[in-house]
Coordinates of C-alpha atoms in Angstrom, one line a residue:
M1 CA 15.4 29.1 116.5
S2 CA 14.4 26.0 114.7
S3 CA 12.3 27.0 111.7
P4 CA 13.4 28.9 108.6
H5 CA 12.7 32.7 108.4
R6 CA 11.8 34.3 105.1
S7 CA 11.8 38.0 106.2
L8 CA 14.4 40.3 107.8
E9 CA 11.9 41.1 110.5
S10 CA 11.5 37.5 111.6
I11 CA 15.3 37.0 111.5
N12 CA 15.9 40.0 113.8
Q13 CA 13.1 39.0 116.1
S14 CA 14.5 35.5 116.4
L15 CA 18.0 36.7 117.0
T16 CA 16.9 39.1 119.7
A17 CA 14.6 36.5 121.4
G18 CA 17.3 33.8 121.4
Y19 CA 20.4 36.0 122.0
G20 CA 20.9 34.9 125.6
E21 CA 21.1 31.2 124.6
L22 CA 24.0 31.8 122.1
S23 CA 27.6 31.0 122.7
P24 CA 30.0 34.0 122.8
Q25 CA 31.1 33.5 119.2
L26 CA 27.5 33.2 118.0
K27 CA 26.6 36.4 119.9
L28 CA 29.3 38.3 118.0
A29 CA 28.0 36.9 114.7
A30 CA 24.4 37.8 115.7
R31 CA 25.3 41.3 116.6
Y32 CA 27.1 41.8 113.3
V33 CA 24.1 40.4 111.4
Q34 CA 21.7 42.9 113.1
D35 CA 24.1 45.8 113.0
F36 CA 25.3 45.4 109.4
P37 CA 22.5 43.8 107.3
L38 CA 23.7 45.5 104.1
E39 CA 27.1 44.0 104.5
I40 CA 25.6 40.6 105.0
A41 CA 23.7 41.1 101.8
F42 CA 26.7 41.9 99.6
Q43 CA 30.0 40.8 101.3
S44 CA 31.6 37.4 101.0
I45 CA 31.1 35.2 104.0
R46 CA 34.8 35.5 104.8
K47 CA 34.8 39.3 104.7
S48 CA 31.7 39.4 107.0
A49 CA 33.3 36.9 109.3
D50 CA 36.5 39.0 109.6
A51 CA 34.5 42.1 110.3
A52 CA 32.4 40.3 112.9
G53 CA 35.5 38.9 114.6
V54 CA 34.4 35.2 114.0
T55 CA 35.2 32.4 111.6
P56 CA 33.1 31.7 108.5
S57 CA 31.9 28.5 110.0
T58 CA 30.4 30.5 112.9
L59 CA 28.2 32.4 110.4
V60 CA 27.2 29.1 108.8
R61 CA 26.3 27.7 112.3
L62 CA 24.2 30.8 113.0
A63 CA 22.4 30.5 109.7
K64 CA 21.7 26.8 110.4
R65 CA 20.5 27.6 113.9
L66 CA 17.9 29.9 112.3
G67 CA 16.8 27.0 110.1
F68 CA 18.6 27.8 106.8
E69 CA 20.3 25.1 104.8
S70 CA 23.3 27.2 104.1
F71 CA 24.7 30.7 104.6
D72 CA 23.9 31.4 100.9
T73 CA 20.2 30.8 101.5
F74 CA 20.4 32.9 104.6
R75 CA 22.0 35.8 102.7
D76 CA 19.3 35.5 100.0
V77 CA 16.8 37.0 102.5
F78 CA 19.0 40.1 102.9
Q79 CA 19.5 40.5 99.2
A80 CA 15.8 40.2 98.6
G81 CA 15.3 42.9 101.3
V82 CA 17.5 45.3 99.3
Q83 CA 15.5 44.6 96.1
E84 CA 12.2 45.0 97.8
G85 CA 13.3 48.2 99.7
T86 CA 12.6 46.6 103.1
L87 CA 16.2 46.6 104.3
H88 CA 16.8 49.6 106.5
A89 CA 20.1 49.1 108.3
E90 CA 19.7 52.1 110.7
A91 CA 16.4 50.9 112.1
V92 CA 17.8 47.9 113.9
R93 CA 21.1 49.1 115.3
L94 CA 20.8 51.0 118.6
E95 CA 17.3 49.7 119.4
G96 CA 18.3 46.2 118.6
R97 CA 21.3 46.4 120.8
A98 CA 19.2 47.8 123.7
S99 CA 16.7 45.0 123.2
Q100 CA 19.5 42.4 123.6
L101 CA 20.5 44.0 126.9
K102 CA 16.9 43.7 128.2
R103 CA 16.9 40.0 127.2
Q104 CA 19.9 39.4 129.5
T105 CA 18.5 40.9 132.6
G106 CA 18.2 37.3 134.1
D107 CA 21.9 36.6 133.6
R108 CA 23.7 39.7 134.7
D109 CA 27.0 37.9 135.5
S110 CA 27.1 36.8 131.8
L111 CA 26.5 40.3 130.6
F112 CA 29.3 41.6 132.9
N113 CA 31.7 38.9 131.6
E114 CA 30.8 39.5 128.0
I115 CA 31.5 43.2 128.3
G116 CA 34.9 42.3 129.7
E117 CA 35.6 39.8 127.0
T118 CA 34.8 42.1 124.1
A119 CA 36.8 44.9 125.8
F120 CA 39.9 42.7 125.9
E121 CA 39.3 41.6 122.3
N122 CA 39.0 45.3 121.1
I123 CA 42.3 46.1 122.8
G124 CA 44.0 43.0 121.4
R125 CA 43.0 43.8 117.8
L126 CA 44.5 47.3 118.2
F127 CA 48.0 46.2 118.8
T128 CA 49.1 45.0 115.4
P129 CA 52.3 45.7 113.5
A130 CA 50.4 47.8 110.9
N131 CA 48.8 49.9 113.7
R132 CA 52.2 50.3 115.4
S133 CA 53.7 51.7 112.2
K134 CA 50.7 54.1 111.7
T135 CA 50.9 55.2 115.3
Q136 CA 54.5 56.2 114.9
T137 CA 53.8 58.0 111.7
A138 CA 50.8 59.8 113.3
A139 CA 53.1 61.0 116.0
Q140 CA 55.5 62.5 113.4
Y141 CA 52.6 64.4 111.8
L142 CA 51.7 65.9 115.1
L143 CA 55.2 66.9 116.0
Q144 CA 55.7 68.6 112.7
A145 CA 52.4 70.5 112.7
R146 CA 52.0 74.2 113.2
Q147 CA 48.6 73.6 114.8
V148 CA 46.8 70.4 115.9
A149 CA 43.0 70.4 116.1
V150 CA 41.2 67.5 117.8
L151 CA 37.5 66.7 117.3
G152 CA 34.9 64.1 118.1
F153 CA 31.2 64.8 118.6
R154 CA 28.5 63.1 120.7
D155 CA 29.6 59.7 121.8
T156 CA 33.2 60.2 120.7
F157 CA 33.6 63.6 122.4
A158 CA 35.1 61.8 125.4
C159 CA 37.9 60.4 123.1
A160 CA 38.7 63.9 121.7
Y161 CA 38.6 65.6 125.1
H162 CA 40.9 63.0 126.6
F163 CA 43.4 63.2 123.7
A164 CA 43.3 67.0 123.7
Y165 CA 43.7 67.4 127.5
M166 CA 46.7 65.0 127.6
G167 CA 48.2 66.3 124.4
R168 CA 48.0 70.0 125.2
I169 CA 50.0 69.5 128.4
A170 CA 53.1 68.6 126.3
M171 CA 52.1 70.4 123.1
P172 CA 50.5 73.9 123.6
N173 CA 49.7 74.1 119.8
L174 CA 47.1 71.3 120.3
R175 CA 43.5 72.3 120.9
L176 CA 40.1 70.8 121.2
I177 CA 37.4 71.7 118.6
R178 CA 34.0 71.9 120.4
G179 CA 31.7 73.3 117.7
L180 CA 29.4 74.9 120.3
E181 CA 26.6 77.3 119.4
G182 CA 27.3 77.0 115.6
G183 CA 31.0 77.9 116.0
L184 CA 32.4 74.9 114.2
L185 CA 33.5 76.7 111.1
T186 CA 34.9 79.6 113.1
E187 CA 37.1 77.2 115.1
L188 CA 38.3 75.6 111.9
A189 CA 38.9 78.8 110.0
S190 CA 42.6 79.3 111.1
L191 CA 43.7 75.9 109.9
G192 CA 45.9 75.6 106.9
K193 CA 48.4 73.5 104.9
N194 CA 50.9 72.9 107.8
D195 CA 48.2 71.9 110.3
V196 CA 46.7 68.5 111.4
V197 CA 43.2 67.5 112.4
V198 CA 42.7 64.4 114.5
A199 CA 39.1 63.2 114.2
F200 CA 37.3 60.4 116.1
G201 CA 34.0 58.9 114.8
F202 CA 32.2 55.6 114.9
D203 CA 28.9 54.3 113.4
P204 CA 26.5 56.1 113.8
Y205 CA 28.7 58.8 112.2
C206 CA 28.1 62.4 113.2
A207 CA 27.4 64.9 110.4
E208 CA 29.4 67.5 112.2
T209 CA 32.5 65.3 112.0
L210 CA 32.1 64.7 108.3
R211 CA 31.6 68.4 107.7
A212 CA 34.7 69.3 109.7
L213 CA 36.8 66.9 107.7
R214 CA 35.5 68.3 104.4
V215 CA 36.4 71.8 105.6
A216 CA 39.9 70.6 106.5
E217 CA 40.3 68.9 103.1
T218 CA 39.5 72.1 101.2
A219 CA 42.2 73.9 103.3
D220 CA 44.8 71.2 102.6
V221 CA 44.9 70.2 106.2
Q222 CA 46.3 66.7 106.9
T223 CA 43.8 64.5 108.7
I224 CA 44.3 61.6 111.1
V225 CA 41.0 59.7 111.3
I226 CA 40.2 57.2 114.1
T227 CA 37.2 55.2 113.0
D228 CA 35.7 51.7 112.8
S229 CA 35.7 50.6 109.2
P230 CA 37.4 51.0 105.8
R231 CA 33.9 51.9 104.6
S232 CA 33.5 54.7 107.1
P233 CA 32.5 58.0 105.4
L234 CA 35.1 59.7 107.5
A235 CA 38.0 57.7 106.0
P236 CA 38.3 59.1 102.4
G237 CA 41.0 61.7 102.1
A238 CA 42.7 60.9 105.4
A239 CA 46.4 61.0 105.5
I240 CA 46.2 58.2 108.1
H241 CA 43.2 56.3 109.2
F242 CA 42.8 53.6 111.9
N243 CA 40.0 51.0 111.8
L244 CA 39.3 50.0 115.4
S245 CA 37.1 47.3 116.8
T246 CA 34.2 48.9 118.8
A247 CA 32.3 45.6 119.6
T248 CA 30.3 45.6 122.8
P249 CA 27.0 44.2 124.1
N250 CA 26.1 47.8 125.0
F251 CA 23.9 49.9 122.7
F252 CA 26.6 52.4 121.6
P253 CA 30.0 51.4 120.2
S254 CA 32.8 51.0 122.7
I255 CA 35.4 53.8 122.7
L256 CA 37.9 51.8 124.8
A257 CA 40.3 51.1 121.8
A258 CA 40.1 54.7 120.6
I259 CA 41.1 56.0 124.1
T260 CA 44.0 53.5 124.2
L261 CA 45.1 54.4 120.7
G262 CA 45.1 58.1 121.5
E263 CA 47.3 57.4 124.6
A264 CA 49.7 55.4 122.4
I265 CA 50.0 58.2 119.8
L266 CA 50.7 60.8 122.5
A267 CA 53.3 58.4 124.1
E268 CA 55.0 58.2 120.7
C269 CA 55.0 62.0 120.5
I270 CA 56.9 62.2 123.8
A271 CA 59.3 59.5 122.9
Q272 CA 60.1 60.9 119.4
G273 CA 59.8 64.6 120.2
P274 CA 62.2 67.2 121.6
D275 CA 63.1 67.6 125.3
T276 CA 60.8 70.7 125.5
L277 CA 57.8 68.4 125.6
V278 CA 59.0 66.8 128.8
E279 CA 59.8 70.3 130.1
N280 CA 56.3 71.4 129.3
I281 CA 54.9 68.5 131.2
G282 CA 57.1 69.3 134.2
S283 CA 56.0 73.0 134.2
F284 CA 52.4 72.0 134.0
E285 CA 52.6 69.6 136.9
A286 CA 54.5 72.1 139.1
R287 CA 51.9 74.9 138.3
M288 CA 49.0 72.6 139.2
R289 CA 50.6 71.6 142.5
D290 CA 51.3 75.2 143.3
L291 CA 47.7 76.0 142.7
G292 CA 46.5 73.2 144.9
A293 CA 44.9 71.3 142.0
Y294 CA 46.0 67.9 143.4
V295 CA 45.2 66.3 146.7
E296 CA 48.5 65.4 148.3
T297 CA 48.7 62.0 150.0
D298 CA 51.2 60.7 152.6

């Protein structure tokens, strides 16, 4: 990475080829550059650094490592790509991440450790005073709702399923939206003004999730959106939205923080809610044990 690059393609090729040689902070910066080229083109260096989870000086160091005199001259290439129509953000994301994984096959201990480091960072960024307040408010929304519908498609289905499975044990009015066999609109049809939708969605955002939120909006349903950016197309119109860190060396965004947040919201529901929620949990557990659903241990 010693000579200047004057095209987006050469920057991406160089970042992928030299990824294994970068420090952990420079790797975070490199992933952000490859995943969010449009943001690099138009955001301030401070805003890009905050989004990447690094300091502005780290982005400057990455630009200089690529041979640029400054971050401004580095950003000029991205702005030129927009003007020329050669900047296509989607093309480098998943494939670029997968290519980085292939580059690390010779240092698997490093990859394992990096996954652990980013997982801890994602969780650490979740537990802020602002998110604590929103978590408590989200629990109030759920406790006051007539119905709660939970949805997340493709890679975030696991988040929605886990939230719905746990939540329904205590709150029978909570259900999972599956959207199978074209049934999405049918499942949403009964929702109205006194109901809540909890939606999970990260970049790349699912069209079904956005469609479900638009349907909820027209029915005056309150929405709680768990996503990854203030610029997420899922965020507009939400009564509450969380912006979580999904950083990972893997090719799809990490859902770890989303799973943890869901557990925190449900814990608040039990803490704030009526005693009947605890009774519901007790009844469920007793029924499962009677049915032999659990393996008893000595």
